[in-house]
Amino acid sequence: MPRFLTLIRINEQELTTDTEFPPEFLQKMGAYMEEITKAGVMLDTAGLLRTPEGTRVNWSGGKISYTDGPFTETKEVVGGYSLIQCKDKAEALEWTKRFLEIHPAEWNVGAEVREIEEM
């Protein structure tokens, strides 16, 4: 069965360090995580620390460079990920859609779903 990496994209400037998640959001997310895990779809998932804790590593012109966060020139960043195993891309997209719909309507959250190339 194919595996898919889902990259959750957020606008980090919209979130503050004291952002509280609504109780109904946490309840719905907990139920979703339980369902996707029991279905045998979820292989791994996590949120990522904010960009001030990150470092970008680039290779250009035969040299490595490092840029410590925050990455102010970037509006949208990867805020989390999931690794899921589904029968096909349509199923992966359905699980991702359900994940996004749990979030409050006023939030801006996106996802990029990419199938993992099996070697």
Coordinates of N, CA, C and O in Angstrom, one line a residue:
M1 N 0.8 -1.2 0.0 CA 0.0 0.0 0.0 C 0.9 1.2 0.0 O 1.9 1.3 0.7
P2 N 0.5 2.3 -0.8 CA 1.4 3.4 -0.9 C 1.3 4.3 0.4 O 0.4 4.3 1.2
R3 N 2.4 4.9 0.7 CA 2.6 5.9 1.8 C 2.6 7.3 1.3 O 3.0 7.5 0.2
F4 N 2.1 8.2 2.1 CA 2.0 9.6 1.7 C 2.5 10.5 2.9 O 2.2 10.2 4.0
L5 N 3.2 11.5 2.5 CA 3.7 12.5 3.5 C 2.8 13.7 3.3 O 2.6 14.2 2.2
T6 N 2.2 14.1 4.4 CA 1.3 15.3 4.4 C 2.0 16.4 5.2 O 2.3 16.2 6.3
L7 N 2.3 17.5 4.5 CA 3.0 18.6 5.1 C 1.9 19.7 5.4 O 1.2 20.1 4.5
I8 N 1.8 20.0 6.7 CA 0.8 20.9 7.1 C 1.4 22.3 7.1 O 2.4 22.6 7.7
R9 N 0.8 23.2 6.3 CA 1.3 24.6 6.1 C 0.5 25.6 6.9 O -0.7 25.5 6.9
I10 N 1.2 26.4 7.6 CA 0.6 27.5 8.4 C 1.2 28.8 8.2 O 2.4 28.9 7.7
N11 N 0.5 29.9 8.5 CA 1.1 31.2 8.5 C 1.5 31.5 10.0 O 0.7 31.7 10.8
E12 N 2.8 31.3 10.2 CA 3.3 31.4 11.6 C 3.0 32.8 12.2 O 2.8 32.9 13.4
Q13 N 3.0 33.8 11.4 CA 2.7 35.2 12.0 C 1.3 35.3 12.5 O 1.0 36.1 13.4
E14 N 0.4 34.4 12.1 CA -1.0 34.4 12.6 C -1.1 33.8 14.0 O -2.1 34.0 14.7
L15 N -0.1 33.0 14.4 CA -0.2 32.3 15.7 C 0.8 33.0 16.6 O 1.9 33.4 16.3
T16 N 0.4 33.2 17.9 CA 1.2 33.7 18.9 C 1.6 32.6 19.8 O 1.0 31.5 19.8
T17 N 2.6 32.8 20.6 CA 3.1 31.7 21.5 C 2.0 31.4 22.6 O 2.0 30.3 23.2
D18 N 1.0 32.3 22.8 CA 0.0 32.1 23.8 C -1.4 31.7 23.1 O -2.4 31.7 23.8
T19 N -1.3 31.3 21.8 CA -2.5 30.9 21.1 C -3.1 29.7 21.8 O -2.4 28.7 22.0
E20 N -4.4 29.8 22.2 CA -5.0 28.7 22.9 C -6.0 28.0 21.9 O -6.6 28.7 21.1
F21 N -6.0 26.7 21.9 CA -6.8 25.9 21.0 C -8.2 25.8 21.7 O -8.3 25.5 22.8
P22 N -9.3 26.0 20.9 CA -10.6 25.9 21.5 C -10.8 24.4 22.0 O -10.4 23.5 21.3
P23 N -11.5 24.3 23.1 CA -11.8 22.9 23.6 C -12.4 22.0 22.6 O -12.0 20.8 22.5
E24 N -13.4 22.5 21.8 CA -14.0 21.6 20.8 C -13.0 21.2 19.7 O -13.1 20.1 19.2
F25 N -12.1 22.0 19.4 CA -11.0 21.7 18.4 C -10.2 20.5 19.0 O -10.0 19.5 18.3
L26 N -9.8 20.6 20.2 CA -9.0 19.6 20.8 C -9.7 18.2 20.9 O -9.2 17.2 20.6
Q27 N -11.0 18.3 21.2 CA -11.8 17.1 21.3 C -12.0 16.5 19.9 O -11.8 15.3 19.8
K28 N -12.3 17.3 18.9 CA -12.5 16.7 17.5 C -11.2 16.2 17.0 O -11.1 15.1 16.4
M29 N -10.0 16.9 17.3 CA -8.7 16.4 16.8 C -8.4 15.1 17.5 O -7.9 14.1 16.9
G30 N -8.7 14.9 18.8 CA -8.4 13.7 19.5 C -9.2 12.5 18.9 O -8.7 11.4 18.7
A31 N -10.5 12.8 18.6 CA -11.4 11.7 18.0 C -10.8 11.4 16.6 O -10.8 10.2 16.3
Y32 N -10.4 12.3 15.8 CA -9.9 12.1 14.5 C -8.6 11.2 14.6 O -8.4 10.2 13.9
M33 N -7.7 11.6 15.5 CA -6.4 10.8 15.7 C -6.7 9.4 16.1 O -6.1 8.5 15.7
E34 N -7.7 9.2 17.0 CA -8.0 7.9 17.4 C -8.6 7.1 16.2 O -8.2 5.9 16.0
E35 N -9.5 7.7 15.4 CA -10.0 7.0 14.3 C -9.0 6.6 13.2 O -9.0 5.5 12.8
I36 N -8.1 7.6 12.9 CA -7.1 7.3 11.8 C -6.1 6.3 12.3 O -5.6 5.5 11.5
T37 N -5.8 6.3 13.6 CA -4.9 5.3 14.1 C -5.5 3.9 14.1 O -4.9 2.9 13.7
K38 N -6.8 3.8 14.6 CA -7.4 2.5 14.6 C -7.7 1.9 13.3 O -7.7 0.7 13.1
A39 N -7.8 2.8 12.3 CA -8.0 2.4 10.9 C -6.7 1.9 10.3 O -6.7 1.3 9.2
G40 N -5.5 2.0 11.0 CA -4.3 1.6 10.5 C -3.6 2.5 9.5 O -2.7 2.1 8.8
V41 N -4.1 3.7 9.3 CA -3.7 4.6 8.3 C -2.5 5.5 8.8 O -1.5 5.6 8.1
M42 N -2.6 5.9 10.1 CA -1.5 6.8 10.6 C -0.3 6.0 11.0 O -0.3 5.1 11.8
L43 N 0.8 6.4 10.4 CA 2.1 5.8 10.7 C 2.9 6.7 11.7 O 3.6 6.2 12.6
D44 N 2.8 8.0 11.5 CA 3.6 8.9 12.4 C 3.0 10.3 12.1 O 2.6 10.6 11.0
T45 N 3.1 11.2 13.1 CA 2.6 12.5 13.0 C 3.2 13.4 14.1 O 3.5 12.8 15.2
A46 N 3.4 14.7 13.9 CA 3.9 15.6 14.9 C 3.8 17.0 14.4 O 3.8 17.3 13.2
G47 N 3.7 17.9 15.3 CA 3.8 19.3 15.0 C 5.3 19.7 15.1 O 6.1 18.9 15.7
L48 N 5.7 20.8 14.5 CA 7.1 21.2 14.5 C 7.2 22.4 15.4 O 6.3 23.3 15.5
L49 N 8.4 22.6 16.0 CA 8.7 23.8 16.7 C 8.7 25.0 15.8 O 8.9 24.8 14.6
R50 N 8.4 26.2 16.3 CA 8.4 27.4 15.5 C 9.7 27.7 14.8 O 10.8 27.2 15.2
T51 N 9.7 28.4 13.7 CA 10.9 28.7 12.9 C 12.0 29.3 13.7 O 13.2 29.1 13.3
P52 N 11.8 30.1 14.7 CA 13.0 30.6 15.4 C 13.9 29.5 16.0 O 15.1 29.7 16.2
E53 N 13.4 28.3 16.1 CA 14.2 27.2 16.6 C 14.8 26.4 15.4 O 15.6 25.5 15.7
G54 N 14.5 26.8 14.2 CA 15.0 26.0 13.1 C 16.2 26.6 12.4 O 16.6 27.8 12.6
T55 N 16.8 25.9 11.5 CA 17.9 26.3 10.7 C 17.7 25.8 9.3 O 17.4 24.6 9.1
R56 N 17.9 26.6 8.3 CA 17.8 26.2 6.9 C 19.3 25.9 6.4 O 20.2 26.7 6.7
V57 N 19.5 24.8 5.7 CA 20.8 24.4 5.2 C 20.6 24.4 3.7 O 19.8 23.7 3.1
N58 N 21.5 25.2 3.0 CA 21.4 25.3 1.5 C 22.7 24.9 0.9 O 23.8 25.2 1.5
W59 N 22.7 24.3 -0.3 CA 23.8 23.9 -1.1 C 23.7 24.8 -2.4 O 22.7 24.6 -3.1
S60 N 24.7 25.6 -2.6 CA 24.6 26.5 -3.8 C 26.1 26.8 -4.2 O 26.9 27.2 -3.3
G61 N 26.4 26.7 -5.5 CA 27.7 27.1 -5.9 C 28.8 26.2 -5.3 O 29.9 26.7 -5.1
G62 N 28.5 25.0 -4.9 CA 29.5 24.1 -4.3 C 29.7 24.4 -2.8 O 30.7 23.9 -2.3
K63 N 28.9 25.2 -2.2 CA 29.1 25.6 -0.8 C 27.8 25.4 0.0 O 26.7 25.6 -0.5
I64 N 28.0 25.1 1.3 CA 26.9 24.9 2.2 C 26.8 26.3 3.0 O 27.7 26.9 3.3
S65 N 25.5 26.7 3.1 CA 25.3 27.9 4.0 C 24.1 27.5 5.0 O 23.3 26.6 4.7
Y66 N 24.2 28.2 6.1 CA 23.2 28.0 7.1 C 22.5 29.3 7.4 O 23.1 30.4 7.5
T67 N 21.2 29.2 7.6 CA 20.4 30.4 8.0 C 19.5 30.0 9.2 O 18.7 29.1 9.1
D68 N 19.8 30.7 10.3 CA 19.0 30.4 11.5 C 17.6 31.1 11.4 O 17.5 32.2 10.8
G69 N 16.6 30.5 12.0 CA 15.3 31.1 12.0 C 15.2 32.3 13.0 O 16.1 32.4 13.7
P70 N 14.2 33.1 13.0 CA 13.0 32.9 12.2 C 13.2 33.3 10.7 O 14.1 34.1 10.4
F71 N 12.4 32.8 9.8 CA 12.5 33.0 8.4 C 11.5 34.1 8.0 O 10.4 33.7 7.5
T72 N 11.8 35.3 8.3 CA 10.8 36.4 8.1 C 10.4 36.6 6.7 O 9.3 37.1 6.4
E73 N 11.2 36.2 5.7 CA 10.8 36.3 4.3 C 9.8 35.3 3.9 O 9.2 35.4 2.8
T74 N 9.5 34.3 4.7 CA 8.6 33.3 4.3 C 7.3 33.5 5.1 O 7.3 33.5 6.3
K75 N 6.2 33.6 4.4 CA 4.9 33.8 5.0 C 4.3 32.4 5.5 O 3.9 32.3 6.6
E76 N 4.4 31.4 4.7 CA 3.8 30.1 5.0 C 5.0 29.1 5.3 O 5.9 29.0 4.5
V77 N 4.9 28.4 6.4 CA 5.9 27.4 6.8 C 5.2 26.1 7.1 O 4.0 26.0 7.3
V78 N 6.0 25.0 7.1 CA 5.6 23.7 7.5 C 5.5 23.7 9.0 O 6.5 23.9 9.7
G79 N 4.3 23.5 9.5 CA 4.0 23.5 10.9 C 3.9 22.1 11.5 O 3.9 22.0 12.7
G80 N 3.8 21.1 10.7 CA 3.6 19.7 11.1 C 3.6 18.8 9.9 O 3.6 19.2 8.8
Y81 N 3.5 17.5 10.2 CA 3.5 16.5 9.2 C 2.7 15.3 9.6 O 2.5 15.1 10.8
S82 N 2.3 14.5 8.7 CA 1.9 13.1 9.0 C 2.4 12.2 7.9 O 2.6 12.6 6.8
L83 N 2.6 11.0 8.3 CA 3.0 9.9 7.4 C 1.9 8.9 7.5 O 1.6 8.3 8.6
I84 N 1.2 8.8 6.4 CA 0.0 7.9 6.4 C 0.1 6.8 5.3 O 0.9 7.0 4.3
Q85 N -0.5 5.7 5.5 CA -0.5 4.6 4.5 C -2.0 4.4 4.1 O -2.8 4.1 4.9
C86 N -2.3 4.6 2.8 CA -3.6 4.5 2.3 C -3.6 3.6 1.0 O -2.6 3.4 0.4
K87 N -4.8 3.2 0.6 CA -5.0 2.4 -0.6 C -4.6 3.2 -1.8 O -4.2 2.6 -2.8
D88 N -4.9 4.5 -1.8 CA -4.6 5.3 -3.0 C -4.6 6.8 -2.6 O -4.9 7.1 -1.4
K89 N -4.3 7.7 -3.5 CA -4.2 9.1 -3.3 C -5.6 9.7 -2.9 O -5.7 10.5 -2.0
A90 N -6.7 9.1 -3.5 CA -8.0 9.6 -3.1 C -8.3 9.4 -1.6 O -8.8 10.3 -1.0
E91 N -7.9 8.3 -1.1 CA -8.1 8.1 0.4 C -7.2 9.0 1.2 O -7.6 9.6 2.2
A92 N -6.0 9.2 0.8 CA -5.1 10.1 1.5 C -5.6 11.6 1.5 O -5.6 12.2 2.5
L93 N -6.2 12.0 0.3 CA -6.8 13.3 0.3 C -8.1 13.4 1.2 O -8.3 14.5 1.8
E94 N -8.8 12.3 1.3 CA -10.0 12.3 2.1 C -9.6 12.5 3.6 O -10.2 13.3 4.3
W95 N -8.6 11.7 4.0 CA -8.2 11.9 5.4 C -7.6 13.3 5.7 O -7.9 13.9 6.7
T96 N -6.9 13.8 4.7 CA -6.4 15.2 4.8 C -7.5 16.2 4.9 O -7.4 17.2 5.7
K97 N -8.5 16.1 4.0 CA -9.6 17.0 4.1 C -10.3 17.0 5.4 O -10.6 18.0 6.0
R98 N -10.5 15.8 6.0 CA -11.1 15.7 7.3 C -10.3 16.3 8.4 O -10.8 17.0 9.3
F99 N -9.0 16.2 8.3 CA -8.1 16.8 9.2 C -8.2 18.4 9.2 O -8.4 19.0 10.2
L100 N -8.2 18.9 8.0 CA -8.3 20.4 7.8 C -9.7 20.9 8.3 O -9.7 22.0 8.9
E101 N -10.7 20.2 8.0 CA -12.1 20.6 8.4 C -12.3 20.7 9.9 O -13.2 21.4 10.4
I102 N -11.4 20.1 10.7 CA -11.5 20.2 12.1 C -11.2 21.6 12.6 O -11.7 22.0 13.6
H103 N -10.3 22.2 11.9 CA -9.8 23.5 12.4 C -10.9 24.6 12.3 O -11.7 24.6 11.4
P104 N -10.8 25.6 13.2 CA -11.8 26.7 13.1 C -11.8 27.4 11.7 O -10.7 27.5 11.1
A105 N -12.9 27.8 11.3 CA -13.1 28.4 10.0 C -12.2 29.7 9.8 O -11.7 29.9 8.6
E106 N -11.9 30.4 10.8 CA -11.1 31.6 10.7 C -9.6 31.4 10.6 O -8.8 32.2 10.3
W107 N -9.2 30.1 10.8 CA -7.8 29.8 10.6 C -7.4 29.5 9.2 O -8.3 29.1 8.4
N108 N -6.2 29.8 8.8 CA -5.7 29.5 7.5 C -4.6 28.4 7.6 O -3.5 28.6 8.1
V109 N -5.1 27.2 7.2 CA -4.2 26.0 7.3 C -4.3 25.3 6.0 O -5.4 25.1 5.4
G110 N -3.2 24.8 5.5 CA -3.2 24.1 4.2 C -2.4 22.8 4.4 O -1.7 22.6 5.4
A111 N -2.4 22.0 3.4 CA -1.7 20.7 3.4 C -1.2 20.4 2.0 O -1.9 20.7 1.0
E112 N 0.0 19.8 1.9 CA 0.5 19.3 0.7 C 0.6 17.8 0.9 O 1.3 17.4 1.8
V113 N 0.0 17.1 0.0 CA 0.0 15.6 0.1 C 0.9 15.0 -1.0 O 0.6 15.3 -2.2
R114 N 1.9 14.3 -0.6 CA 2.9 13.8 -1.6 C 3.1 12.3 -1.3 O 3.3 11.9 -0.2
E115 N 2.9 11.5 -2.4 CA 3.2 10.1 -2.3 C 4.7 9.8 -2.2 O 5.5 10.5 -2.9
I116 N 5.1 8.9 -1.4 CA 6.5 8.5 -1.2 C 6.9 7.5 -2.3 O 6.2 6.5 -2.5
E117 N 7.9 7.8 -2.9 CA 8.4 6.9 -4.0 C 9.1 5.7 -3.3 O 10.0 5.8 -2.5
E118 N 8.5 4.6 -3.6 CA 9.1 3.3 -3.1 C 10.2 2.9 -3.9 O 10.1 2.8 -5.1
M119 N 11.3 2.5 -3.3 CA 12.5 2.1 -4.1 C 12.5 0.5 -4.1 O 12.2 -0.1 -3.2

